Short mmCIF file of C-alpha atoms in Angstrom, two decimals:
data_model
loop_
_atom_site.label_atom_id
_atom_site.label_comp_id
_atom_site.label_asym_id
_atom_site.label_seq_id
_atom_site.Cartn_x
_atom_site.Cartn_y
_atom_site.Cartn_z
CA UNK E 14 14.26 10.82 -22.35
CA UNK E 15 11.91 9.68 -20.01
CA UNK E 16 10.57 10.93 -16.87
CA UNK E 17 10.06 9.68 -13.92
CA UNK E 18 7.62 11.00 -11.05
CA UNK E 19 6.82 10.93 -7.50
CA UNK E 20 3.13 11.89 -6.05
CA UNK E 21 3.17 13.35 -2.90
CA UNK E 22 0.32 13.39 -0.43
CA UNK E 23 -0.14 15.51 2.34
CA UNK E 24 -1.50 14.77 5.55
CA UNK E 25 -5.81 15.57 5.70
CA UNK E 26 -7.52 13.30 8.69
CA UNK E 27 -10.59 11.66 7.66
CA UNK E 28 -10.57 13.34 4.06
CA UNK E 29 -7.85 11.24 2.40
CA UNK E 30 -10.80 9.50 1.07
CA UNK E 31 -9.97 12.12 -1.39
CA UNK E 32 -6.85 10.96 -2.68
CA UNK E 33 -7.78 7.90 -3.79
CA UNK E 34 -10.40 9.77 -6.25
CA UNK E 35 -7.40 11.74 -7.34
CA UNK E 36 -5.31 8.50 -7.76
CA UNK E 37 -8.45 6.78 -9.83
CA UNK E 38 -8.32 9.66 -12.26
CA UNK E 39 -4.43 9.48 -12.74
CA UNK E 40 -5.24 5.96 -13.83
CA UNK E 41 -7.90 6.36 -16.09
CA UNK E 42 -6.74 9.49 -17.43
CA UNK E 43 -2.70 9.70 -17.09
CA UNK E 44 -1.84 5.53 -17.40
CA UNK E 45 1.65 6.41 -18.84
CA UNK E 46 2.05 8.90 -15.80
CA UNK E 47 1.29 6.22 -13.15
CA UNK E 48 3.23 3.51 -14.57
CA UNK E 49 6.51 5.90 -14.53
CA UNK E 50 6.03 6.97 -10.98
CA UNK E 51 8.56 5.63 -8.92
CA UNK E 52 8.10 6.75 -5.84
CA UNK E 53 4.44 7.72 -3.44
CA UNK E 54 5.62 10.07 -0.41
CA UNK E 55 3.16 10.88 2.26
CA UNK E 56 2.76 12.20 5.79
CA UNK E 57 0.12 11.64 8.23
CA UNK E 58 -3.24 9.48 6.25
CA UNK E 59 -1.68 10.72 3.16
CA UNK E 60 1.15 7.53 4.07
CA UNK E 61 -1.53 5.86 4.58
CA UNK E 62 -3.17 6.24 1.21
CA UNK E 63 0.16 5.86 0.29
CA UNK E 64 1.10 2.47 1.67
CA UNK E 65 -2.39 1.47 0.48
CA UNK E 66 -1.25 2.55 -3.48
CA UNK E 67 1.94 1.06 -3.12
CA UNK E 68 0.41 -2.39 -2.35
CA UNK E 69 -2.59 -2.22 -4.79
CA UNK E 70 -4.98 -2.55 -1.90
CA UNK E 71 -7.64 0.10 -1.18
CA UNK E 72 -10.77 -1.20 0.02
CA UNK E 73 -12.52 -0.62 3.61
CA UNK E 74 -11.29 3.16 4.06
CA UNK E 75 -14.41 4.45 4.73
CA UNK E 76 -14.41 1.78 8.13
CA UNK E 77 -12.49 4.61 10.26
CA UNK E 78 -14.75 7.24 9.26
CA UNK E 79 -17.88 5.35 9.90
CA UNK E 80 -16.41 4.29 13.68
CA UNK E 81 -15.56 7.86 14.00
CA UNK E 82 -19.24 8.97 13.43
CA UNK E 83 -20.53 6.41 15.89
CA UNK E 84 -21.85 7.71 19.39
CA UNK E 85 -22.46 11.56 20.48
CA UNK E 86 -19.21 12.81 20.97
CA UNK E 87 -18.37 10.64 17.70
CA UNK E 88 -14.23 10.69 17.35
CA UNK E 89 -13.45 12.36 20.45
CA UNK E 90 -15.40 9.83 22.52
CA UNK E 91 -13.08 8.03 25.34
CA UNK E 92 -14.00 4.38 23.85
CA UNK E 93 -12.49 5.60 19.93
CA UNK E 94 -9.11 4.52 19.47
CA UNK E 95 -8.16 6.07 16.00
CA UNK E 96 -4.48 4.24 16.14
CA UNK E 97 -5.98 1.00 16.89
CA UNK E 98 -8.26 1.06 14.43
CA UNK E 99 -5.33 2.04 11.85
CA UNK E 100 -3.85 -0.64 12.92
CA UNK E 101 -6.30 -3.27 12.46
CA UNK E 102 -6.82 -1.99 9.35
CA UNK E 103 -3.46 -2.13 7.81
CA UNK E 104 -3.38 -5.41 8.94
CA UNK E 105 -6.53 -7.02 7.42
CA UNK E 106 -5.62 -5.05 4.23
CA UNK E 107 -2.41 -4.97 2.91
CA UNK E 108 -1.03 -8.30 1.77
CA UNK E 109 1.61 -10.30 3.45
CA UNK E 110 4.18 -9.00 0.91
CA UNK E 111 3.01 -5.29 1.33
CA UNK E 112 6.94 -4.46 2.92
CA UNK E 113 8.40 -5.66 -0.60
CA UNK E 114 6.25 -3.83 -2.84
CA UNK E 115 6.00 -0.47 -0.32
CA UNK E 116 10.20 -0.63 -0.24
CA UNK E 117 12.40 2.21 -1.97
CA UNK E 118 8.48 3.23 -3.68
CA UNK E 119 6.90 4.35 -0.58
CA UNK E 120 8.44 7.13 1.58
CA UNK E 121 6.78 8.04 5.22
CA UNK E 122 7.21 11.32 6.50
CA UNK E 123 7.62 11.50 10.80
CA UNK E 124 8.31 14.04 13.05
CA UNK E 125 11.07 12.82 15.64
CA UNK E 126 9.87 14.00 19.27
CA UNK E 127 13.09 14.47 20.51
CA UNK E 128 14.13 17.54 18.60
CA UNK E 129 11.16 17.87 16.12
CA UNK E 130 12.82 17.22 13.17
CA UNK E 131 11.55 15.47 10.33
CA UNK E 132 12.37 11.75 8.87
CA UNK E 133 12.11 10.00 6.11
CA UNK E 134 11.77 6.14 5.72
CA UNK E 135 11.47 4.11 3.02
CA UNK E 136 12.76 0.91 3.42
CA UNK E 137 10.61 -1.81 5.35
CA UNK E 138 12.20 -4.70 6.52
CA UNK E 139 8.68 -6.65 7.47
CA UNK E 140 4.96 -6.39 6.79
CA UNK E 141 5.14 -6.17 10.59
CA UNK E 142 8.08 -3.30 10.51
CA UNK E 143 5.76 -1.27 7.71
CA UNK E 144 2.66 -1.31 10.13
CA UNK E 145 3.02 -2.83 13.78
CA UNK E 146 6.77 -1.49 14.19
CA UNK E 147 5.06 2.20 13.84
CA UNK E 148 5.98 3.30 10.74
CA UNK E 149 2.74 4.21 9.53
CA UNK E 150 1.37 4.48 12.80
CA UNK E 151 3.87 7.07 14.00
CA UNK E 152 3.00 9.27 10.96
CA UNK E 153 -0.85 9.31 11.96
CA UNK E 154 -0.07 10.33 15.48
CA UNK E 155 -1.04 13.45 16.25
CA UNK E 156 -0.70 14.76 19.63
CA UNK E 157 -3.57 14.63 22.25
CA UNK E 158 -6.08 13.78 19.63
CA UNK E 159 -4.80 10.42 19.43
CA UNK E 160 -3.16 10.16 22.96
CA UNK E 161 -0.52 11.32 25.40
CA UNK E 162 2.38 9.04 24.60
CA UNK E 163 3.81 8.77 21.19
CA UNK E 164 4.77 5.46 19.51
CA UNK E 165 8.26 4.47 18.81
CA UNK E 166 9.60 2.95 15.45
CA UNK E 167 13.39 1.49 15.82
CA UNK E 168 13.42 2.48 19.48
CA UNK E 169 12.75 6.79 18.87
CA UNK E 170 9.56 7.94 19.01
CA UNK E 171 7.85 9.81 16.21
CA UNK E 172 4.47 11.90 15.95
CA UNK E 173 2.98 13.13 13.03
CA UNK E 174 4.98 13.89 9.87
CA UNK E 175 2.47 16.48 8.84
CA UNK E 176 4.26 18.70 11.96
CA UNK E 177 7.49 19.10 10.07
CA UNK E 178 6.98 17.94 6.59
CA UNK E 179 3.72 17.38 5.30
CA UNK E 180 4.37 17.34 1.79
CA UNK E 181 7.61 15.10 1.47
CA UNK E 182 9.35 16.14 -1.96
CA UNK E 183 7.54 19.22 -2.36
CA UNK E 184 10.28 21.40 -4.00
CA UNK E 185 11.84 18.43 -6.59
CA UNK E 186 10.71 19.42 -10.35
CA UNK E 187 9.24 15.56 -11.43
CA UNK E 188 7.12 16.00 -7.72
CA UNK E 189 3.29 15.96 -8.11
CA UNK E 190 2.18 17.64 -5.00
CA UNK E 191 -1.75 16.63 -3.96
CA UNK E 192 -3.54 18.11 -1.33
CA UNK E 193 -6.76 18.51 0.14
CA UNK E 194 -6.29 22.22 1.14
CA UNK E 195 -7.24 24.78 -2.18
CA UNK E 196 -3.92 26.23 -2.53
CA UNK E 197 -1.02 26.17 -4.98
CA UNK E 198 -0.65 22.58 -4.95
CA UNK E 199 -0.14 20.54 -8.32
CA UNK E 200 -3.55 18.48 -7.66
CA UNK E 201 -6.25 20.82 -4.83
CA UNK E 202 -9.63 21.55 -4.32
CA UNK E 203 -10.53 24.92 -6.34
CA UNK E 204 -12.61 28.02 -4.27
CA UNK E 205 -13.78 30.84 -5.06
CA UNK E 206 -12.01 33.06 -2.19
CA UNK E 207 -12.85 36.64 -1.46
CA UNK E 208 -9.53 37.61 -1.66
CA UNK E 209 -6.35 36.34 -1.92
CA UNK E 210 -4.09 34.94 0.77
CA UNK E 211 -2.60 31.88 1.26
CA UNK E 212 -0.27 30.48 4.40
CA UNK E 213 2.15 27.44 4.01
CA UNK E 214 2.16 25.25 6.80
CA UNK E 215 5.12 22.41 6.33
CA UNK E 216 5.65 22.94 3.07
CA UNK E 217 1.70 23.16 2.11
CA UNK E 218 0.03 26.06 0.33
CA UNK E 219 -3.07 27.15 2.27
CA UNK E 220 -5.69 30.01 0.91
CA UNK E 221 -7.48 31.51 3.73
CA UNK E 222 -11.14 30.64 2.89
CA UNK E 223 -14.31 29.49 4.93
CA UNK E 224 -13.90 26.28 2.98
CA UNK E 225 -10.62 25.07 3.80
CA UNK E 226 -11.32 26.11 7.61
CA UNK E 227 -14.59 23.42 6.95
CA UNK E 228 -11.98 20.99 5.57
CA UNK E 229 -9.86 21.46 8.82
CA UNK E 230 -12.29 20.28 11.17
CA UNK E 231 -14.06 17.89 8.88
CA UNK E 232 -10.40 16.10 8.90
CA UNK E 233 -11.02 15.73 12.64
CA UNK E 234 -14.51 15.51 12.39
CA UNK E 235 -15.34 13.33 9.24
CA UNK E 236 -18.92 14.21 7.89
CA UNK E 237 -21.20 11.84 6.71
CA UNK E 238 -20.21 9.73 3.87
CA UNK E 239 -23.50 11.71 1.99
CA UNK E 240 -22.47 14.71 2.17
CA UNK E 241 -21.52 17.05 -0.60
CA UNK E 242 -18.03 18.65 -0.08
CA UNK E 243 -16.19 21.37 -2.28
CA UNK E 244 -13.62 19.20 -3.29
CA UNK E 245 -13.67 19.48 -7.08
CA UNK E 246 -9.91 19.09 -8.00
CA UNK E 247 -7.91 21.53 -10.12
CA UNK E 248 -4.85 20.93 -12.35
CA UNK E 249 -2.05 22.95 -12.57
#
């Protein structure tokens, strides 16, 4: 009998640049496990990559890092507007159709304000409901660094989904859990720690290592696109 998967990103900032690396090698390397996934979950830019897998449209990515990078104060610079620039984004890239191919396959993970619990969507009425309605948006909104007021989707407003679930799926047995944080995810980076601890943080295993406190602020802080990071994946 046949099995079917889901792939399950968790939230990283400017480092989901990684993920699509880790989708690239699914394809060349495990076709017949790609074409029997039926469902991509995400929270925070790992929706994003996501919604970007789901439509078959990845190019430009790098674009927010680079306008991140520009100016002194680089990201947190009063003229960078992080959701904006999402936006546009999602707009110039994903096809006109994007809401019909992302529907029942794509599942965004949000964190509703009022009592902070977690919700998932997964069916898109519009290209317009999938991106300018907040869906996606919502789930990159994390408080203060990308402003004061949170968006709404449907009339509630959401922030983040990495606050309450960032790995959507997590405990199902067909779930391939990927994440940028070395830890006991299916699909991680792989240190060499001193010793061993880890800390889960909605739903994510985290190793307490110098390296994944690097990866922490390079997700708000994206280095340049040169640079060499410790991001050699391991298999489970």
């Amino acid at each position: 009998m046949a099995i079917f998967w889901t792939i399950s990103f968790s939230g990283c900032g400017f480092l989901s640049i990684y993920y699509l690396g880790v989708y690239v090698c699914l394809l060349e390397r495990a076709q017949d496990l790609i074409e029997r996934t039926t469902k991509i979950c995400g929270a925070s830019s790992g929706a994003l990559i996501g919604a970007m897998i789901a439509s078959k449209c990845c190019k430009n990515l790098m674009e927010l890092s680079k306008e991140a990078r520009k100016g002194t104060l680089g990201s947190m610079h009063p003229s960078f507007n992080l959701l904006k620039l999402t936006r546009k984004l999602l707009v110039q890239e994903l096809p006109s159709n994007a809401h019909h191919m992302a529907s029942g396959r794509l599942c965004v993970s949000l964190t509703r304000v009022s009592d902070g619990q977690n919700v998932l969507v997964s069916e898109f009425a519009s290209k317009n409901d999938l991106i300018q309605v907040n869906a996606l948006i919502c789930s990159c909104f994390f408080p203060l660094y990308c402003g004061v007021v949170p968006p709404s989707y449907h009339g509630t407003r959401y922030v983040d989904g990495a606050l309450s679930n960032n790995l959507p799926y997590f405990s199902l047995r067909n779930t391939i859990t990927v994440s940028i944080f070395s830890g006991e995810s299916d699909i991680c980076p792989y240190d060499y720690p001193f010793y061993f601890h880890e800390v889960r943080h909605s739903n994510v295993s985290i190793q307490v290592n110098f390296a994944n406190v690097q990866r922490v602020i390079q997700a708000f802080f994206p280095p340049e696109a040169e640079v060499n990071l410790p991001l050699q994946p391991v298999y489970e």
